[in-house]
Amino acid sequence: MEARSLSCIVVETPQEIQLFYYGAGLYFVLHWFEALDGFSLFVLFVYCITSFALAESDVNKLYSLKDSFTKTKGFLQSWFDSEIPPCNWWGVTCEGRTVVAIDLSSVPLHSPFPSGIMAFQSLVGLYLSGCGISGEIPEALGNLQHLQYLDLKNNQLTGPIPGSLYNLKMLKEIVLDKNSLSGQLSPSIAQLQHLTKLSTYINSISGALPPELGSLQKLEYLNLGRNHFTGNIPSEICNLKWLKDLSLFECNLSGNIPRSIGRLKSLQVLNLSGNKFNAELPASVGELRSLTHLSLNNARLRGSIPKELGNCKKLVQINLSYNAFISSIPEELAGLEDVVNFQGEMNKLSGHVPDWIKNWESVDLGYNKLSGSIPPTICQANSLRSLILRNNNLIGNISETFIGCKNLTNLNLQGNNLCGEIPKYLAELPLVHLDLSHNNFTGVLPSKLWESLTILEISLNNNQLTGLIPESISKLHSLQLLDMGHNCLEGPIPPSVGGLRNLNILVLDRNRLSGNIPQELFNCRNLVTLNLSSNKLTGHIPRAISQLTLLTSLVLSHNQLSGSIPAEICWGFTNEAHSDKEYLQHHGFLDLSYNQLSGPIPASIKNCSILVQLHLQGNSLNGSIPAEFSDLANLTTVDLSFNSLVGPMLPWSVPLPLQGLYLSNNHLSGNIPAEIGNILPNIMTLDLSGNAFMATLPQSLLCSKSLSHLDVSNNNLSGQIPLPCPGDKELSRSLAFFNASFNHFSGSLDESISNFSQLSFLDIRNNSLTGSLPSSLSNDSYLNYLDLSNNDFSGTFPSGICNISSITFANFSGNHIGMNNLSDCVAPCICTANSINHNRVHPPHVILRAATICAIALTIVISLVLLVVYVRRKLLRSTSQVLVRSSEAKATREPTSSDELLGQKSWEPPSINLATFESVLLRVTKDDILKATDNFSEVHIIGSGGFGTVYRAALPEGQRVAIKRLHGYRQFQGDREFLAEIETIGKVKHRNLVPLLGYCAHDNQRVLIYEYMHHGSLEMWLRNRADAAEALGWPARLKICLGSARGLRFLHHGFVPHIIHRDMKSSNILLDENMEPRVSDFGLARIISAYETHVSTNVAGTPGYIPPEYGLAMKCTAKGDVYSFGVVILEVLTGRPPTEQKDMEEGDGNLVSWVRWMTAHGRQGELFDPCLPVSGLWRKQMSCVLSIAEECTADEPCKRPTMAEVVKGLKMIQLMEHEPHNAHGHQA
């Protein structure tokens, strides 16, 4: 009763019981201090009462905060459990009854910043990462004066960092990564003198780096990467004596790296990659004696690698790639004995390959100017696991060079001048990948090579290898890729090749192989790419080709094959038979050209449903063009030229997405269909020359938005040449090549010919055209080749034509043109006219002789040579344009300037094969992009990742697309490497990959255009969508796992070059309008970082997804992707993020460790997402999928399955009988 009277309560309810115990506790404390005087006792009593009132206030605030989280009730179950006291709620930490920390990381709040949090005045830690919070950071956050830890990363926050944040002088850590914050870093940051960590990477913060950063004397971690800063690195940063990690990668920084950087004695990680320094690396970097990781790739550094770098004895990772370093690699680096990975590719390093790299595990010095021979002692230390020396100037042989490399798994010597025979000892090494292509190796293939137990890929193409392909080749049972093209191999293809049952890609082109194609070859039923072109193969194409049901690329061109095209050839070019087993080089590529094939094109061609390119030219095929072509919805290129085909041009009327159609030199006849513009809406190149077409040329053809190359020469066409589309100049701008010579066209040539504003080649000779030459021709500034000879033109010669700077050939002879103005033109025989008038001075035999000489010179020399120049320099001229797949994209002549996006236009010809993209590529100006994104307004941002910022946009015709503006791009030499990568990615077509629609390359800006994915990312659905429980039931989740696995496996195993994703994660799995998964961002590491086998630590993955072996070596592998995909499966199963698992007693908090910990403690049943069903067959399926995920996330790469095995396992699980009631999500 005494305790009760002290507390002044009546003990009846649970809350009153709590008050009773509090009062009792206070009573005993008072008795403990009963010796104190009265005043001290009074002070203690007042303090306790005040503390109690404050604590009770925090509890009430928690209830208020809970009321704002009703939409996320499923993720905060303890908050809505009346039996659990507020201080025991998940994510809440109290001291006594005062709330000191709130951690709601990965809870999908999907709302503006929760205002109720600002009420907790005693808050020390606030963690709201990955909550889908949008809007600006509120100024009121600055009222939390006790705040020490603030984590708001991975949200959709916008606007500047509020100034009030700099008033929180107790702050120790600020983490704002992966948002869309803008504005500048304020100099007021100097007020945060307790700050140890500042991280804002992947935002849009701009302006100069404030020198005041250098006053943060306790700072240990500074990461400001992937922002839009300007100017230099302030030297004041070098005052941070406790700094351990300095990451300023891809920040648009310029100038010099401060020479005082050597004062950062505690620095362990230095990442300045992706900047624009245009300076030398200071020697003072050698004073960083604690440095372990150095990343300077793509930093525009020049000069020599400083020898002082050899003083950094703790270095483990060094990345100097894609710079302009010259001279030799300093000998002082020999003392760096702890180096695991050294990347120096794409520089200008010269000298010899140092033998001391034998102490390192992975070395990439490709694309340099190294010379001499590879040192014979390079393997003495047995450390080398991966050595890449491709594209240097190395000479000599390797007869004994690598004999001691007992741990070497990857050897790439492509593109050197190495010679001698391929040594036998290579079979005894643990090689997995061997590339000796593009060298001068000679001799026969060593029989020992086929006895290797580990090798999966062999590339020996472009050498001078001779002899036979040995029968022993069948011993390489595990071989997946064999490329021995461009050699001098002879004899038959041995039947034993059929023993390579795992072979996906076989390339033997450009050899001297003879005999028939062996029947046994078709036992290699995993083949997806078969190239036997340019040999001396004879006989028929075997009907056993039907066994290659996975085939998607077949090239048998330039042989002596005869007989008919077997109907069974299309058993492999289908979707249905192998929808989950597609390994592609050129998806849907069939080339049987330049053989001796006869007979008709089989009607079964319609079964080649995935056919994209068909090349049958140069044979003796007869019959008509099959109407079944209309069933090939993916067809973009058809070449049937130089055959004996008869009948009409287009025996179908339905539209096809053809971009290139070549029908020249056949016996086709009839009219060109008037509706051809509708049948071929995407046509870019149309060659109908050398046939017997009659009647007129349809105007709908010349009104095509996409047509750039039209050849109708050597036919029987008549009537007028149709003018460009009347009233719509836009429709005529794309035509660049027009040849209508040797026909019967008549009438005049109208002035509106100049509407063909892109025209560079015009040949209409040998017709019956009349009237005056249109003076508007002089307005065609791109005109390069002009031949109007042998018509009936009259009047005066328009001298303005000769003012066209680009013109290299013009011929007006055989007309009735006055020559008064010709003297002002270019040299005779380059620009000629033959005036038929009665005041001639020269006798006929002189004119005849001159005309003959000119004709010979022009026709034989200039016509051929300049046509080649024209094709290479003019038709493929890069005009700073966007290439976009769209059937109705607007064509324009020349993009206008923009200070933000464009510099001067580049004349570097792109190496893009337009016909390899899925649909037509049309020109869209940069202004269309700027307009679609409101000048890259933040309002249109739908994501910001490691490679760039993504904007939602609509093209002028309304097509919705996603536009990715790449971060940190450094222009390649002439853009050839960038364009080559774009061409590679553009060829990647799979239903579970996000297709690339186009690109824009201007100055130092790179923009990629992708198909828009309506339902966003898997990550968003797992953590930021309130309706995820309904939409992502178990069948839907299993469908997503299987589909994305198919996409990733497609990248790994059969597309050449193989593509390693390098950043597989749930945010890179997008969902289309049918919730079908699409893997995105594949191949971008090669564009952004320009790596092909390695990437730096800031590119190779995302925390939580990075496999453990990447901590030892930065070599990215397919098994690394498998690990990352295993983490994605765990996310799907658990609904949890890949990091920051709080409910485990040990480990580093990542999802893999948490799953292992829960399993080890017998709590496997608690792993699965509570939103998923708890019983029945679905739970059995989830357990099976969990087993696959555990295999994928094994610590040792060799214990992980391949993606092919993952797909097989997931499909077997999906085929289990489903429960009859699907109440928790739609059926996949």
Tab-separated table of N, CA and C in Angstrom, residues 45-98:
chain	number	residue	atom	x	y	z
A	45	PHE	N	13.814	13.634	-7.277
A	45	PHE	CA	12.404	13.326	-7.510
A	45	PHE	C	11.869	14.045	-8.746
A	46	VAL	N	12.203	15.331	-8.869
A	46	VAL	CA	11.752	16.103	-10.031
A	46	VAL	C	12.315	15.518	-11.332
A	47	TYR	N	13.583	15.093	-11.313
A	47	TYR	CA	14.204	14.506	-12.506
A	47	TYR	C	13.481	13.231	-12.940
A	48	CYS	N	13.170	12.386	-11.963
A	48	CYS	CA	12.510	11.121	-12.291
A	48	CYS	C	11.119	11.362	-12.871
A	49	ILE	N	10.387	12.293	-12.252
A	49	ILE	CA	9.046	12.578	-12.749
A	49	ILE	C	9.100	13.137	-14.159
A	50	THR	N	10.075	14.021	-14.419
A	50	THR	CA	10.202	14.618	-15.751
A	50	THR	C	10.563	13.561	-16.787
A	51	SER	N	11.502	12.682	-16.407
A	51	SER	CA	11.899	11.619	-17.328
A	51	SER	C	10.729	10.698	-17.633
A	52	PHE	N	9.970	10.404	-16.636
A	52	PHE	CA	8.823	9.531	-16.860
A	52	PHE	C	7.824	10.162	-17.827
A	53	ALA	N	7.576	11.446	-17.625
A	53	ALA	CA	6.629	12.144	-18.502
A	53	ALA	C	7.131	12.168	-19.940
A	54	LEU	N	8.444	12.393	-20.096
A	54	LEU	CA	9.023	12.429	-21.436
A	54	LEU	C	8.941	11.065	-22.102
A	55	ALA	N	9.277	10.021	-21.327
A	55	ALA	CA	9.232	8.674	-21.884
A	55	ALA	C	7.808	8.307	-22.282
A	56	GLU	N	6.857	8.643	-21.438
A	56	GLU	CA	5.476	8.342	-21.770
A	56	GLU	C	5.059	9.076	-23.036
A	57	SER	N	5.624	10.263	-23.232
A	57	SER	CA	5.331	11.036	-24.431
A	57	SER	C	5.851	10.323	-25.665
A	58	ASP	N	7.076	9.741	-25.635
A	58	ASP	CA	7.633	9.004	-26.769
A	58	ASP	C	6.782	7.803	-27.126
A	59	VAL	N	6.237	7.133	-26.114
A	59	VAL	CA	5.380	5.983	-26.390
A	59	VAL	C	4.128	6.426	-27.141
A	60	ASN	N	3.552	7.534	-26.719
A	60	ASN	CA	2.371	8.035	-27.425
A	60	ASN	C	2.692	8.418	-28.860
A	61	LYS	N	3.897	8.955	-29.059
A	61	LYS	CA	4.302	9.348	-30.412
A	61	LYS	C	4.465	8.112	-31.308
A	62	LEU	N	4.901	7.010	-30.715
A	62	LEU	CA	5.009	5.780	-31.497
A	62	LEU	C	3.642	5.318	-31.984
A	63	TYR	N	2.633	5.455	-31.096
A	63	TYR	CA	1.280	5.093	-31.524
A	63	TYR	C	0.810	5.986	-32.660
A	64	SER	N	1.148	7.273	-32.571
A	64	SER	CA	0.766	8.196	-33.651
A	64	SER	C	1.483	7.849	-34.946
A	65	LEU	N	2.763	7.491	-34.827
A	65	LEU	CA	3.526	7.129	-36.023
A	65	LEU	C	2.963	5.871	-36.662
A	66	LYS	N	2.555	4.930	-35.804
A	66	LYS	CA	1.989	3.681	-36.315
A	66	LYS	C	0.758	3.943	-37.167
A	67	ASP	N	-0.041	4.922	-36.776
A	67	ASP	CA	-1.280	5.204	-37.504
A	67	ASP	C	-1.018	5.655	-38.932
A	68	SER	N	0.196	6.161	-39.199
A	68	SER	CA	0.511	6.603	-40.562
A	68	SER	C	1.075	5.471	-41.422
A	69	PHE	N	1.210	4.280	-40.813
A	69	PHE	CA	1.810	3.148	-41.536
A	69	PHE	C	0.797	2.040	-41.812
A	70	THR	N	-0.463	2.366	-41.868
A	70	THR	CA	-1.483	1.317	-42.024
A	70	THR	C	-1.347	0.578	-43.358
A	71	LYS	N	-0.829	1.248	-44.385
A	71	LYS	CA	-0.693	0.599	-45.687
A	71	LYS	C	0.420	-0.450	-45.703
A	72	THR	N	1.295	-0.381	-44.738
A	72	THR	CA	2.409	-1.342	-44.677
A	72	THR	C	2.254	-2.263	-43.466
A	73	LYS	N	1.025	-2.494	-43.073
A	73	LYS	CA	0.760	-3.315	-41.902
A	73	LYS	C	1.367	-4.694	-42.015
A	74	GLY	N	1.373	-5.262	-43.229
A	74	GLY	CA	1.925	-6.595	-43.413
A	74	GLY	C	3.418	-6.668	-43.182
A	75	PHE	N	4.106	-5.534	-43.281
A	75	PHE	CA	5.552	-5.521	-43.080
A	75	PHE	C	5.925	-5.094	-41.657
A	76	LEU	N	4.962	-4.594	-40.913
A	76	LEU	CA	5.229	-4.126	-39.549
A	76	LEU	C	4.227	-4.798	-38.606
A	77	GLN	N	4.210	-6.110	-38.615
A	77	GLN	CA	3.191	-6.842	-37.875
A	77	GLN	C	3.271	-6.598	-36.372
A	78	SER	N	4.505	-6.480	-35.858
A	78	SER	CA	4.639	-6.280	-34.408
A	78	SER	C	4.069	-4.933	-33.973
A	79	TRP	N	4.048	-3.953	-34.882
A	79	TRP	CA	3.513	-2.634	-34.545
A	79	TRP	C	1.997	-2.696	-34.321
A	80	PHE	N	1.360	-3.678	-34.907
A	80	PHE	CA	-0.094	-3.776	-34.823
A	80	PHE	C	-0.531	-4.944	-33.937
A	81	ASP	N	0.398	-5.438	-33.131
A	81	ASP	CA	0.099	-6.500	-32.171
A	81	ASP	C	-0.049	-5.862	-30.791
A	82	SER	N	-1.259	-5.863	-30.255
A	82	SER	CA	-1.527	-5.174	-28.991
A	82	SER	C	-0.804	-5.795	-27.802
A	83	GLU	N	-0.306	-7.004	-27.968
A	83	GLU	CA	0.394	-7.677	-26.870
A	83	GLU	C	1.862	-7.254	-26.779
A	84	ILE	N	2.362	-6.551	-27.814
A	84	ILE	CA	3.782	-6.188	-27.836
A	84	ILE	C	3.943	-4.728	-27.460
A	85	PRO	N	4.709	-4.426	-26.410
A	85	PRO	CA	4.938	-3.027	-26.017
A	85	PRO	C	5.654	-2.261	-27.126
A	86	PRO	N	5.393	-0.973	-27.278
A	86	PRO	CA	5.986	-0.187	-28.371
A	86	PRO	C	7.500	-0.268	-28.447
A	87	CYS	N	8.179	-0.307	-27.318
A	87	CYS	CA	9.643	-0.358	-27.352
A	87	CYS	C	10.165	-1.708	-27.829
A	88	ASN	N	9.271	-2.675	-27.981
A	88	ASN	CA	9.662	-3.968	-28.523
A	88	ASN	C	9.233	-4.137	-29.976
A	89	TRP	N	8.676	-3.089	-30.543
A	89	TRP	CA	8.299	-3.166	-31.952
A	89	TRP	C	9.534	-3.314	-32.819
A	90	TRP	N	9.336	-4.032	-33.928
A	90	TRP	CA	10.448	-4.227	-34.870
A	90	TRP	C	10.938	-2.872	-35.374
A	91	GLY	N	12.262	-2.664	-35.321
A	91	GLY	CA	12.869	-1.435	-35.827
A	91	GLY	C	12.929	-0.304	-34.827
A	92	VAL	N	12.392	-0.511	-33.614
A	92	VAL	CA	12.399	0.546	-32.600
A	92	VAL	C	13.391	0.171	-31.505
A	93	THR	N	14.243	1.105	-31.131
A	93	THR	CA	15.203	0.903	-30.037
A	93	THR	C	14.963	1.973	-28.988
A	94	CYS	N	14.800	1.518	-27.756
A	94	CYS	CA	14.566	2.452	-26.645
A	94	CYS	C	15.675	2.317	-25.607
A	95	GLU	N	15.935	3.401	-24.926
A	95	GLU	CA	16.735	3.388	-23.707
A	95	GLU	C	15.796	3.785	-22.590
A	96	GLY	N	15.470	2.790	-21.756
A	96	GLY	CA	14.365	3.005	-20.839
A	96	GLY	C	13.094	3.050	-21.651
A	97	ARG	N	12.428	4.180	-21.624
A	97	ARG	CA	11.228	4.348	-22.437
A	97	ARG	C	11.376	5.508	-23.411
A	98	THR	N	12.633	5.856	-23.676
A	98	THR	CA	12.926	6.908	-24.643
A	98	THR	C	13.369	6.279	-25.958
